[in-house]
Tab-separated table of C-alpha atoms in Angstrom:
chain	number	residue	atom	x	y	z
A	1	MET	CA	0.018	-0.041	-0.038
A	2	LYS	CA	2.777	2.357	1.043
A	3	ALA	CA	4.776	1.611	-2.035
A	4	ALA	CA	1.744	2.158	-4.267
A	5	LEU	CA	1.120	5.549	-2.708
A	6	GLN	CA	4.715	6.569	-3.226
A	7	GLU	CA	4.570	5.679	-6.856
A	8	HIS	CA	1.555	7.916	-7.363
A	9	THR	CA	2.626	10.975	-5.240
A	10	TRP	CA	2.885	12.980	-8.445
A	11	LEU	CA	-0.801	12.772	-8.757
A	12	ILE	CA	-1.303	14.843	-5.597
A	13	LEU	CA	-0.820	18.272	-7.032
A	14	PRO	CA	-3.236	17.908	-9.935
A	15	ALA	CA	-5.753	16.256	-7.687
A	16	MET	CA	-5.567	19.094	-5.207
A	17	LEU	CA	-6.088	21.652	-8.023
A	18	ALA	CA	-9.100	19.719	-9.262
A	19	ALA	CA	-10.507	19.692	-5.681
A	20	LEU	CA	-9.992	23.405	-5.397
A	21	CYS	CA	-11.753	24.122	-8.702
A	22	ALA	CA	-14.569	21.857	-7.581
A	23	LEU	CA	-15.304	24.182	-4.732
A	24	VAL	CA	-17.893	25.853	-7.072
A	25	PRO	CA	-18.137	29.502	-6.029
A	26	ALA	CA	-21.561	30.959	-5.275
A	27	ALA	CA	-21.668	34.703	-5.593
A	28	ARG	CA	-23.422	36.657	-2.915
A	29	ALA	CA	-25.842	39.166	-4.332
A	30	GLY	CA	-24.796	42.732	-4.412
A	31	TRP	CA	-27.928	44.876	-5.213
A	32	GLY	CA	-28.494	48.268	-6.647
A	33	SER	CA	-24.989	49.105	-7.702
A	34	VAL	CA	-22.294	47.647	-9.921
A	35	ARG	CA	-19.747	48.412	-7.236
A	36	ALA	CA	-21.663	46.183	-4.758
A	37	SER	CA	-21.869	43.432	-7.385
A	38	ASN	CA	-18.138	43.619	-8.042
A	39	ARG	CA	-17.360	43.390	-4.466
A	40	SER	CA	-19.345	40.236	-3.708
A	41	GLU	CA	-16.712	37.644	-2.740
A	42	TYR	CA	-17.131	34.067	-3.882
A	43	ARG	CA	-17.924	31.768	-1.105
A	44	PRO	CA	-18.485	28.024	-1.157
A	45	GLU	CA	-22.018	26.928	-1.912
A	46	PRO	CA	-23.997	27.272	1.224
A	47	VAL	CA	-25.368	24.185	2.822
A	48	HIS	CA	-28.835	25.623	3.600
A	49	ARG	CA	-30.283	27.298	0.512
A	50	GLU	CA	-33.432	28.250	2.380
A	51	ALA	CA	-31.338	30.488	4.564
A	52	GLU	CA	-29.857	32.139	1.553
A	53	ARG	CA	-33.241	32.720	0.059
A	54	VAL	CA	-34.399	34.337	3.218
A	55	ALA	CA	-31.357	36.447	3.440
A	56	ASP	CA	-31.892	37.643	-0.158
A	57	ARG	CA	-35.449	38.510	0.555
A	58	ARG	CA	-34.367	40.325	3.645
A	59	ARG	CA	-31.876	42.366	1.604
A	60	LEU	CA	-34.518	43.300	-0.852
A	61	ASP	CA	-36.754	44.727	1.862
A	62	ILE	CA	-39.924	43.517	0.108
A	63	GLU	CA	-41.509	41.606	2.924
A	64	ALA	CA	-44.299	43.992	3.508
A	65	GLU	CA	-45.469	43.716	-0.099
A	66	ARG	CA	-44.562	40.085	-0.587
A	67	ARG	CA	-46.762	38.777	2.189
A	68	HIS	CA	-49.766	40.794	0.912
A	69	ALA	CA	-50.433	37.951	-1.427
A	70	PHE	CA	-50.894	35.386	1.367
A	71	TYR	CA	-54.259	34.814	2.763
A	72	TRP	CA	-53.112	34.887	6.472
A	73	ALA	CA	-51.635	38.377	6.163
A	74	GLY	CA	-55.071	39.970	6.256
A	75	PHE	CA	-56.118	38.435	9.498
A	76	GLN	CA	-55.077	39.107	13.082
A	77	PRO	CA	-56.481	37.736	16.343
A	78	GLY	CA	-59.391	39.777	17.281
A	79	LEU	CA	-60.909	40.123	13.825
A	80	ALA	CA	-64.200	38.497	13.079
A	81	VAL	CA	-65.849	37.213	9.903
A	82	GLY	CA	-69.436	36.474	9.274
A	83	VAL	CA	-68.882	33.472	7.067
A	84	LEU	CA	-66.010	31.000	7.026
A	85	PRO	CA	-63.926	30.871	3.862
A	86	PRO	CA	-64.831	28.070	1.485
A	87	GLY	CA	-62.423	25.221	1.852
A	88	TYR	CA	-62.042	25.531	5.615
A	89	VAL	CA	-61.287	22.371	7.657
A	90	GLN	CA	-61.870	21.430	11.261
A	91	ALA	CA	-58.940	20.958	13.607
A	92	SER	CA	-58.699	20.453	17.326
A	93	VAL	CA	-56.271	20.460	20.188
A	94	GLY	CA	-57.510	18.131	22.838
A	95	ALA	CA	-61.156	19.029	23.389
A	96	THR	CA	-60.890	22.524	21.854
A	97	GLY	CA	-62.108	22.833	18.237
A	98	TYR	CA	-61.046	25.281	15.548
A	99	TYR	CA	-61.943	26.064	11.864
A	100	TYR	CA	-58.802	26.389	9.857
A	101	TYR	CA	-58.030	27.832	6.466
A	102	ASN	CA	-54.690	28.648	4.966
A	103	GLY	CA	-52.920	29.712	8.144
A	104	VAL	CA	-55.874	31.407	9.858
A	105	TYR	CA	-57.682	29.846	12.831
A	106	PHE	CA	-61.296	30.670	13.677
A	107	GLN	CA	-63.655	29.952	16.586
A	108	PRO	CA	-67.297	30.639	16.648
A	109	THR	CA	-68.635	33.395	18.726
A	110	THR	CA	-71.880	33.679	20.634
A	111	THR	CA	-73.212	36.154	18.138
A	112	GLY	CA	-72.851	33.663	15.223
A	113	SER	CA	-69.749	35.185	13.700
A	114	TYR	CA	-66.308	33.574	13.675
A	115	ALA	CA	-63.377	35.262	15.525
A	116	VAL	CA	-59.794	34.823	14.439
A	117	VAL	CA	-57.670	33.388	17.187
A	118	ALA	CA	-53.930	32.959	17.564
A	119	PRO	CA	-52.677	29.704	16.058
A	120	PRO	CA	-52.997	27.145	18.743
A	121	VAL	CA	-49.903	25.130	19.728
A	122	GLY	CA	-50.423	21.386	19.082
A	123	VAL	CA	-52.915	21.630	16.336
A	124	ILE	CA	-52.217	19.566	13.234
A	125	VAL	CA	-53.357	20.770	9.758
A	126	PRO	CA	-53.199	18.874	6.574
A	127	GLN	CA	-51.241	21.450	4.534
A	128	LEU	CA	-48.881	24.303	5.088
A	129	PRO	CA	-50.273	27.756	4.613
A	130	ASP	CA	-49.390	29.578	1.385
A	131	GLY	CA	-46.195	31.525	1.645
A	132	ALA	CA	-44.707	29.470	4.541
A	133	ASP	CA	-41.011	30.349	4.964
A	134	PRO	CA	-38.637	27.483	5.894
A	135	VAL	CA	-36.522	28.216	8.861
A	136	VAL	CA	-33.700	25.716	9.559
A	137	VAL	CA	-32.565	25.282	13.119
A	138	GLY	CA	-29.992	22.640	13.299
A	139	PRO	CA	-31.613	19.378	12.068
A	140	THR	CA	-35.198	20.679	12.319
A	141	THR	CA	-36.950	22.752	9.539
A	142	TYR	CA	-39.710	24.826	10.756
A	143	TYR	CA	-42.167	26.701	8.507
A	144	TYR	CA	-43.258	30.121	9.505
A	145	ALA	CA	-46.576	31.536	8.239
A	146	GLY	CA	-49.400	33.477	9.763
A	147	GLY	CA	-47.365	33.941	12.908
A	148	ALA	CA	-47.057	30.318	13.702
A	149	PHE	CA	-44.150	27.861	13.400
A	150	TYR	CA	-45.039	24.550	11.831
A	151	VAL	CA	-43.138	21.241	11.982
A	152	GLN	CA	-43.929	18.410	9.586
A	153	GLN	CA	-45.592	15.391	11.117
A	154	PRO	CA	-46.662	12.029	9.614
A	155	THR	CA	-50.268	13.295	9.504
A	156	GLY	CA	-49.680	16.946	8.409
A	157	PHE	CA	-48.064	19.916	9.924
A	158	ALA	CA	-48.205	20.830	13.627
A	159	VAL	CA	-48.024	24.242	15.190
A	160	THR	CA	-45.131	24.191	17.686
A	161	PRO	CA	-44.006	26.740	20.225
A	162	ALA	CA	-41.659	29.271	18.600
A	163	PRO	CA	-38.084	28.150	18.696
A	164	LEU	CA	-35.847	30.670	20.415
A	165	GLY	CA	-33.190	32.701	18.635
A	166	VAL	CA	-34.670	32.317	15.146
A	167	THR	CA	-34.873	35.237	12.662
A	168	VAL	CA	-37.969	36.015	10.643
A	169	THR	CA	-38.505	38.686	8.137
A	170	GLY	CA	-42.055	39.632	9.148
A	171	LEU	CA	-43.984	39.858	12.398
A	172	PRO	CA	-47.133	37.858	12.963
A	173	PRO	CA	-50.320	39.763	11.929
A	174	GLY	CA	-51.387	41.813	14.891
A	175	ALA	CA	-48.044	41.717	16.747
A	176	ALA	CA	-47.755	44.739	19.135
A	177	PRO	CA	-44.703	46.594	20.409
A	178	VAL	CA	-44.004	46.368	24.124
A	179	THR	CA	-41.117	47.770	26.108
A	180	ILE	CA	-39.544	45.514	28.772
A	181	ASN	CA	-36.732	46.818	30.865
A	182	GLY	CA	-36.082	49.464	28.346
A	183	VAL	CA	-35.883	47.120	25.374
A	184	VAL	CA	-38.451	47.177	22.612
A	185	TYR	CA	-39.997	43.795	21.714
A	186	PHE	CA	-42.926	42.771	19.652
A	187	VAL	CA	-45.345	40.354	21.102
A	188	ALA	CA	-47.815	38.092	19.337
A	189	GLY	CA	-49.708	35.619	21.555
A	190	SER	CA	-47.034	34.203	23.869
A	191	THR	CA	-44.119	34.665	21.419
A	192	TYR	CA	-41.790	37.636	21.823
A	193	PHE	CA	-39.636	39.056	18.915
A	194	LEU	CA	-36.653	41.182	19.339
A	195	PRO	CA	-36.191	43.599	16.395
A	196	VAL	CA	-32.692	43.960	14.914
A	197	MET	CA	-31.440	45.349	11.706
A	198	GLN	CA	-29.784	43.101	9.190
A	199	GLY	CA	-28.857	44.008	5.603
A	200	GLY	CA	-30.348	47.421	6.141
A	201	VAL	CA	-33.800	46.048	7.027
A	202	THR	CA	-35.596	45.280	10.302
A	203	VAL	CA	-35.864	41.609	11.042
A	204	TYR	CA	-37.208	39.827	14.135
A	205	VAL	CA	-35.597	37.283	16.335
A	206	THR	CA	-37.702	35.105	18.643
A	207	ALA	CA	-36.576	35.794	22.282
A	208	HIS	CA	-37.326	35.557	25.934
A	209	PRO	CA	-37.570	39.083	27.229
B	1	MET	CA	-0.612	3.942	-22.130
B	2	ASN	CA	2.913	5.042	-21.409
B	3	THR	CA	2.884	5.966	-17.659
B	4	LYS	CA	5.765	8.328	-18.074
B	5	ARG	CA	4.045	10.425	-20.849
B	6	LEU	CA	0.887	10.471	-18.908
B	7	LYS	CA	2.742	11.569	-15.854
B	8	ARG	CA	4.423	14.480	-17.822
B	9	SER	CA	1.351	15.697	-19.509
B	10	LEU	CA	-0.575	15.708	-16.309
B	11	ILE	CA	2.213	17.765	-14.599
B	12	ILE	CA	2.090	20.198	-17.504
B	13	ALA	CA	-1.699	20.414	-17.349
B	14	GLY	CA	-1.522	20.867	-13.622
B	15	SER	CA	1.055	23.578	-13.801
B	16	THR	CA	-0.930	25.421	-16.455
B	17	VAL	CA	-4.037	25.430	-14.284
B	18	LEU	CA	-1.925	26.598	-11.377
B	19	ALA	CA	-0.371	29.325	-13.478
B	20	THR	CA	-3.647	30.744	-14.816
B	21	TRP	CA	-5.305	30.276	-11.378
B	22	ALA	CA	-2.562	32.008	-9.414
B	23	ALA	CA	-1.769	34.824	-11.970
B	24	PRO	CA	-3.393	38.209	-11.233
B	25	GLY	CA	-6.250	38.158	-13.798
B	26	GLN	CA	-6.097	41.096	-16.252
B	27	PRO	CA	-9.469	41.164	-18.055
B	28	GLN	CA	-9.358	42.230	-21.652
B	29	THR	CA	-11.505	45.442	-21.570
B	30	ASN	CA	-12.996	46.347	-25.012
B	31	ILE	CA	-15.180	49.443	-24.721
B	32	ALA	CA	-16.313	50.959	-28.032
B	33	PRO	CA	-14.937	54.549	-28.315
B	34	GLU	CA	-18.387	56.144	-28.589
B	35	ALA	CA	-19.510	54.424	-25.468
B	36	ASP	CA	-16.383	55.421	-23.594
B	37	ARG	CA	-16.810	59.016	-24.721
B	38	VAL	CA	-20.424	59.261	-23.612
B	39	LEU	CA	-19.818	57.611	-20.273
B	40	SER	CA	-16.827	59.768	-19.533
B	41	ALA	CA	-18.778	62.922	-20.324
B	42	ALA	CA	-21.471	61.792	-17.890
B	43	CYS	CA	-18.960	61.017	-15.109
B	44	GLN	CA	-17.122	64.300	-15.568
B	45	TYR	CA	-20.355	66.212	-15.494
B	46	LEU	CA	-21.239	64.506	-12.183
B	47	ALA	CA	-17.776	64.773	-10.680
B	48	GLN	CA	-17.475	68.551	-11.129
B	49	ALA	CA	-20.451	69.094	-8.756
B	50	PRO	CA	-19.427	69.025	-5.050
B	51	TYR	CA	-22.962	68.433	-4.044
B	52	PHE	CA	-25.663	66.563	-5.914
B	53	GLY	CA	-29.218	65.391	-5.233
B	54	LEU	CA	-31.521	63.114	-7.152
B	55	ASN	CA	-34.945	61.512	-7.121
B	56	ALA	CA	-35.378	58.146	-8.635
B	57	GLU	CA	-37.784	55.259	-8.944
B	58	VAL	CA	-36.030	51.926	-8.490
B	59	TRP	CA	-37.417	48.446	-9.331
B	60	ARG	CA	-36.013	45.210	-7.941
B	61	GLU	CA	-36.896	41.840	-9.386
B	62	HIS	CA	-37.592	39.092	-6.910
B	63	VAL	CA	-37.629	35.413	-8.117
B	64	THR	CA	-39.810	33.172	-5.909
B	65	ALA	CA	-38.991	29.568	-5.179
B	66	SER	CA	-41.273	28.476	-8.016
B	67	GLY	CA	-39.367	30.701	-10.532
B	68	GLN	CA	-41.969	33.437	-10.787
B	69	LYS	CA	-40.519	36.948	-11.228
B	70	LEU	CA	-42.044	39.777	-9.208
B	71	GLN	CA	-41.029	43.471	-9.526
B	72	PHE	CA	-41.132	45.697	-6.513
B	73	SER	CA	-40.480	49.355	-6.578
B	74	ARG	CA	-39.287	52.142	-4.308
B	75	ARG	CA	-38.915	55.935	-4.431
B	76	VAL	CA	-35.319	56.841	-3.831
B	77	SER	CA	-33.968	60.219	-2.991
B	78	MET	CA	-30.317	60.679	-2.538
B	79	GLU	CA	-28.140	63.620	-1.423
B	80	VAL	CA	-24.368	63.340	-1.704
B	81	LYS	CA	-21.441	65.550	-0.804
B	82	ARG	CA	-18.200	63.999	-1.735
B	83	PRO	CA	-16.056	62.668	-0.232
B	84	ASN	CA	-17.891	61.743	2.915
B	85	ARG	CA	-21.560	62.703	3.226
B	86	LEU	CA	-24.658	60.835	2.138
B	87	HIS	CA	-28.288	60.921	2.903
B	88	MET	CA	-30.797	58.538	1.217
B	89	GLU	CA	-34.515	57.890	1.748
B	90	ILE	CA	-35.985	54.680	0.307
B	91	ALA	CA	-39.771	54.670	0.433
B	92	SER	CA	-42.967	52.818	-0.554
B	93	PRO	CA	-46.363	52.824	0.927
B	94	HIS	CA	-45.479	49.929	3.223
B	95	SER	CA	-42.005	50.887	4.163
B	96	GLN	CA	-39.951	54.004	4.567
B	97	ARG	CA	-36.381	53.977	5.471
B	98	GLY	CA	-33.676	56.611	5.895
B	99	PHE	CA	-29.877	56.252	5.661
B	100	TRP	CA	-27.419	58.906	6.906
B	101	TYR	CA	-23.640	58.877	6.584
B	102	ASP	CA	-21.785	61.736	8.084
B	103	GLY	CA	-18.209	60.643	7.761
B	104	LYS	CA	-18.229	58.798	11.174
B	105	SER	CA	-21.209	56.430	11.217
B	106	LEU	CA	-24.034	54.957	9.171
B	107	THR	CA	-27.535	55.353	10.741
B	108	ILE	CA	-30.491	53.473	9.367
B	109	LEU	CA	-34.014	54.517	10.371
B	110	ASP	CA	-37.001	52.284	9.757
B	111	ARG	CA	-39.670	54.924	10.046
B	112	GLU	CA	-42.772	52.801	10.288
B	113	PRO	CA	-41.910	50.824	13.422
B	114	GLY	CA	-39.730	53.737	14.714
B	115	LEU	CA	-36.561	51.783	14.931
B	116	PHE	CA	-32.964	52.875	14.100
B	117	SER	CA	-29.524	51.364	14.241
B	118	MET	CA	-25.973	52.743	13.897
B	119	ALA	CA	-22.573	51.464	12.976
B	120	ALA	CA	-19.189	53.177	12.853
B	121	MET	CA	-17.870	53.852	9.351
B	122	PRO	CA	-14.538	55.124	7.876
B	123	ASN	CA	-14.269	58.746	6.873
B	124	ALA	CA	-14.815	58.280	3.126
B	125	LEU	CA	-17.756	57.318	1.069
B	126	ASP	CA	-16.027	54.734	-1.028
B	127	ALA	CA	-14.765	52.838	2.056
B	128	ALA	CA	-18.033	53.285	3.968
B	129	LEU	CA	-20.081	51.834	1.145
B	130	ASP	CA	-17.671	48.891	0.910
B	131	LYS	CA	-17.754	48.313	4.662
B	132	ALA	CA	-21.557	48.512	4.641
B	133	HIS	CA	-21.635	45.867	1.932
B	134	ASP	CA	-18.823	43.594	3.268
B	135	GLN	CA	-19.644	43.632	6.933
B	136	PHE	CA	-23.394	44.417	7.079
B	137	GLY	CA	-24.743	43.187	3.768
B	138	ILE	CA	-26.148	46.641	3.109
B	139	ASP	CA	-26.311	47.743	-0.560
B	140	LEU	CA	-27.626	51.255	-1.275
B	141	PRO	CA	-29.137	51.641	-4.698
B	142	LEU	CA	-27.341	53.997	-7.053
B	143	ALA	CA	-24.336	53.941	-4.780
B	144	ASP	CA	-22.223	53.893	-7.982
B	145	LEU	CA	-23.141	57.583	-8.472
B	146	ALA	CA	-21.789	58.592	-5.043
B	147	VAL	CA	-18.312	57.159	-5.191
B	148	SER	CA	-15.241	59.224	-5.898
B	149	ASP	CA	-14.520	58.101	-9.479
B	150	PRO	CA	-17.741	56.857	-10.923
B	151	CYS	CA	-16.273	55.934	-14.334
B	152	LYS	CA	-13.310	54.054	-12.930
B	153	ASN	CA	-15.596	52.342	-10.442
B	154	ALA	CA	-18.105	51.340	-13.091
B	155	THR	CA	-15.755	49.999	-15.584
B	156	ALA	CA	-13.495	48.216	-13.152
B	157	LYS	CA	-14.562	44.851	-14.284
B	158	VAL	CA	-16.074	45.530	-17.709
B	159	LEU	CA	-15.223	43.166	-20.450
B	160	LYS	CA	-16.996	44.788	-23.314
B	161	GLY	CA	-18.941	48.051	-23.803
B	162	ALA	CA	-21.044	48.991	-26.771
B	163	TYR	CA	-23.132	51.950	-27.966
B	164	TYR	CA	-26.705	51.445	-29.036
B	165	GLY	CA	-27.682	54.844	-30.303
B	166	LEU	CA	-30.416	57.012	-28.832
B	167	SER	CA	-33.558	55.919	-26.907
B	168	PRO	CA	-36.183	57.977	-25.079
B	169	VAL	CA	-36.187	57.646	-21.320
B	170	LEU	CA	-38.902	59.439	-19.397
B	171	GLY	CA	-39.414	61.589	-22.506
B	172	ILE	CA	-35.788	62.560	-22.843
B	173	ASN	CA	-33.485	61.307	-25.678
B	174	CYS	CA	-30.570	59.401	-24.189
B	175	HIS	CA	-27.497	57.602	-25.366
B	176	HIS	CA	-27.907	53.889	-24.615
B	177	LEU	CA	-24.728	52.090	-23.526
B	178	ALA	CA	-24.418	48.455	-22.642
B	179	PHE	CA	-21.621	46.780	-20.687
B	180	ILE	CA	-20.772	43.099	-20.141
B	181	GLN	CA	-19.014	41.738	-17.250
B	182	GLU	CA	-18.581	38.339	-15.918
B	183	ASN	CA	-20.874	38.653	-12.951
B	184	VAL	CA	-23.376	41.199	-14.257
B	185	ASP	CA	-24.354	43.057	-17.411
B	186	TRP	CA	-25.371	46.621	-17.054
B	187	GLN	CA	-26.878	49.274	-19.205
B	188	ILE	CA	-26.909	52.955	-18.850
B	189	TRP	CA	-28.909	55.781	-20.517
B	190	ILE	CA	-27.285	59.209	-20.595
B	191	GLU	CA	-29.122	62.299	-21.583
B	192	ASP	CA	-28.189	63.639	-25.067
B	193	GLY	CA	-27.225	67.268	-25.078
B	194	PRO	CA	-25.364	69.862	-22.926
B	195	HIS	CA	-26.290	68.063	-19.662
B	196	PRO	CA	-25.121	64.452	-19.793
B	197	LEU	CA	-27.155	63.221	-16.912
B	198	ILE	CA	-27.798	59.593	-16.078
B	199	ARG	CA	-31.442	58.806	-16.584
B	200	LYS	CA	-31.680	55.008	-16.399
B	201	LEU	CA	-29.562	52.172	-15.018
B	202	VAL	CA	-30.281	48.428	-15.436
B	203	ILE	CA	-28.188	45.832	-13.733
B	204	THR	CA	-28.726	42.198	-14.717
B	205	HIS	CA	-27.566	39.687	-12.198
B	206	LYS	CA	-26.338	36.846	-14.348
B	207	ASN	CA	-25.252	34.669	-11.580
B	208	GLU	CA	-28.687	34.422	-9.986
B	209	GLN	CA	-31.510	32.126	-10.950
B	210	ALA	CA	-33.620	33.715	-13.660
B	211	MET	CA	-31.192	36.575	-13.846
B	212	PRO	CA	-33.241	39.154	-11.937
B	213	GLU	CA	-32.689	42.825	-12.742
B	214	PHE	CA	-32.389	46.113	-10.889
B	215	THR	CA	-33.683	49.152	-12.766
B	216	ALA	CA	-33.327	52.786	-11.745
B	217	LEU	CA	-35.157	55.650	-13.446
B	218	ILE	CA	-33.759	59.012	-12.283
B	219	THR	CA	-36.471	61.627	-12.563
B	220	ASP	CA	-34.844	64.657	-10.989
B	221	TRP	CA	-31.234	65.857	-10.619
B	222	ASP	CA	-29.868	68.839	-8.850
B	223	LEU	CA	-26.116	69.554	-9.377
B	224	THR	CA	-26.357	73.244	-8.325
B	225	ASP	CA	-27.870	73.733	-4.974
B	226	ARG	CA	-25.817	73.544	-1.890
B	227	ILE	CA	-26.974	70.873	0.534
B	228	ALA	CA	-27.160	71.836	4.228
B	229	GLU	CA	-24.934	69.822	6.608
B	230	SER	CA	-28.005	69.146	8.726
B	231	ASP	CA	-29.326	67.058	5.848
B	232	PHE	CA	-26.574	64.551	6.529
B	233	ALA	CA	-27.095	64.450	10.340
B	234	PHE	CA	-29.420	61.918	11.843
B	235	GLU	CA	-31.804	63.161	14.367
B	236	ALA	CA	-33.921	60.382	16.097
B	237	PRO	CA	-37.655	60.995	15.704
B	238	ARG	CA	-39.544	61.311	19.079
B	239	GLY	CA	-40.413	57.840	20.370
B	240	ALA	CA	-37.866	55.981	18.108
B	241	SER	CA	-35.906	53.233	19.729
B	242	LYS	CA	-32.378	52.195	18.999
B	243	ILE	CA	-31.808	48.528	18.043
B	244	GLU	CA	-28.770	46.521	17.092
B	245	MET	CA	-27.234	46.460	13.647
B	246	LEU	CA	-26.098	42.932	13.077
B	247	PRO	CA	-23.278	41.855	10.864
B	248	ASP	CA	-24.287	39.971	7.728
B	249	GLN	CA	-24.984	36.338	8.271
B	250	ALA	CA	-26.352	35.545	4.847
B	251	THR	CA	-23.316	33.761	3.626
B	252	GLY	CA	-21.246	30.744	4.433
B	253	GLY	CA	-24.115	28.350	4.924
B	254	GLU	CA	-25.403	29.816	8.170
B	255	SER	CA	-28.796	28.639	9.227
B	256	SER	CA	-31.331	31.156	10.465
B	257	GLN	CA	-30.359	30.391	13.942
B	258	MET	CA	-28.655	33.521	15.319
B	259	HIS	CA	-26.504	33.614	18.422
B	260	LEU	CA	-28.032	36.316	20.499
B	261	PRO	CA	-28.027	36.797	24.157
B	262	LEU	CA	-31.379	35.580	25.434
B	263	THR	CA	-31.250	37.863	28.445
B	264	ASN	CA	-31.895	41.584	28.346
B	265	PRO	CA	-29.521	43.244	25.788
B	266	LYS	CA	-28.654	46.740	26.982
B	267	ASN	CA	-29.648	49.742	24.923
B	268	LYS	CA	-26.391	51.012	23.542
């Protein structure tokens, strides 16, 4: 074995070069100026493409418009509708029932209308809402839509408690600012978000105040 | 096959790859004389003004996961005093942001939630724009117009430049130039006549899926009025809160998990 290796040591240099060339560079976007584009350094292909897509979207500062297209962006806890949207399904957590459609959860009121409620932890729905953003945390992929974090299950997608330290590009509909010990947070249901700026836009990190 | 010959040719091939890879690349720049003349006139016209202001409408293309292209626009106003002052506003009905660079720091204000952040910057626009891009992933639209030598900056990596005659932009006849680089292609439309102002810029990102474009239409130019120093100084609006400006984490395969202290961060 050792002799065979010594015989082929001359292969090492070309092999190294081939390996270096195979580190296919993926340019990071530079937007709005040729100078920025020219400055983008080549980096190895990222492992998590979802993170890169999220980053690009962040950099483009289009979140407020982009989410307009998704059904859940128009609903926040406290709103009420007279009629449920066609295509709704029933879902429950324990003994509590909900009506669900595309990221929005309703419960009947005493007056015959349906009130929007915060996505309940533990509920399992058959499909992800439109516009769900993948958020990778270690080995787990969460999907963020309508202010809830979903994790894939054998029977569908379950709303889970928000993982901490995760960055999202938009707040849940109806999130409100709150100042705790001099620090501004946004709170939606029981999830707190710390606003920070990244890439020139405000993004939100799930946190414990 | 003869092992000795194979060995030799592989060594030669390997050395050639090493030589071309290691040698400092000198791209062959081939800009048509007419294109060069028009671009230089525009840059010189811009460079002779110590202050300038402009209003523009910029359009960015966003490619969704399914490959659909969406265009989103912003109103941009920019005020520059070379070498080290810049104030920019980027606005839409849903989001209004202000950027101030005063030679010492960059401040970004997100007007709607009333949040701002700051970072120290070097005392020159070129270096500050580069630091904003490299360290914070911040790219300001039309920053090419604010740098110290716009022509040299713009053509730094150009491989080929051509002149495509006159086209109307916003009702004004402009010289249409197109440049090819390895990473992007860009086109520029420069007003015909005694005021060679830049009216339109298009940057095509060739290395991204579906080659999204950035487009800027410059509606107003002011190269004569002096801009007050106070325009470049940030003043926090009442009720606005300071938040952290994080370094860019978009590259290198980072997940969305960020390493932040989960206890109360102090307001700096």
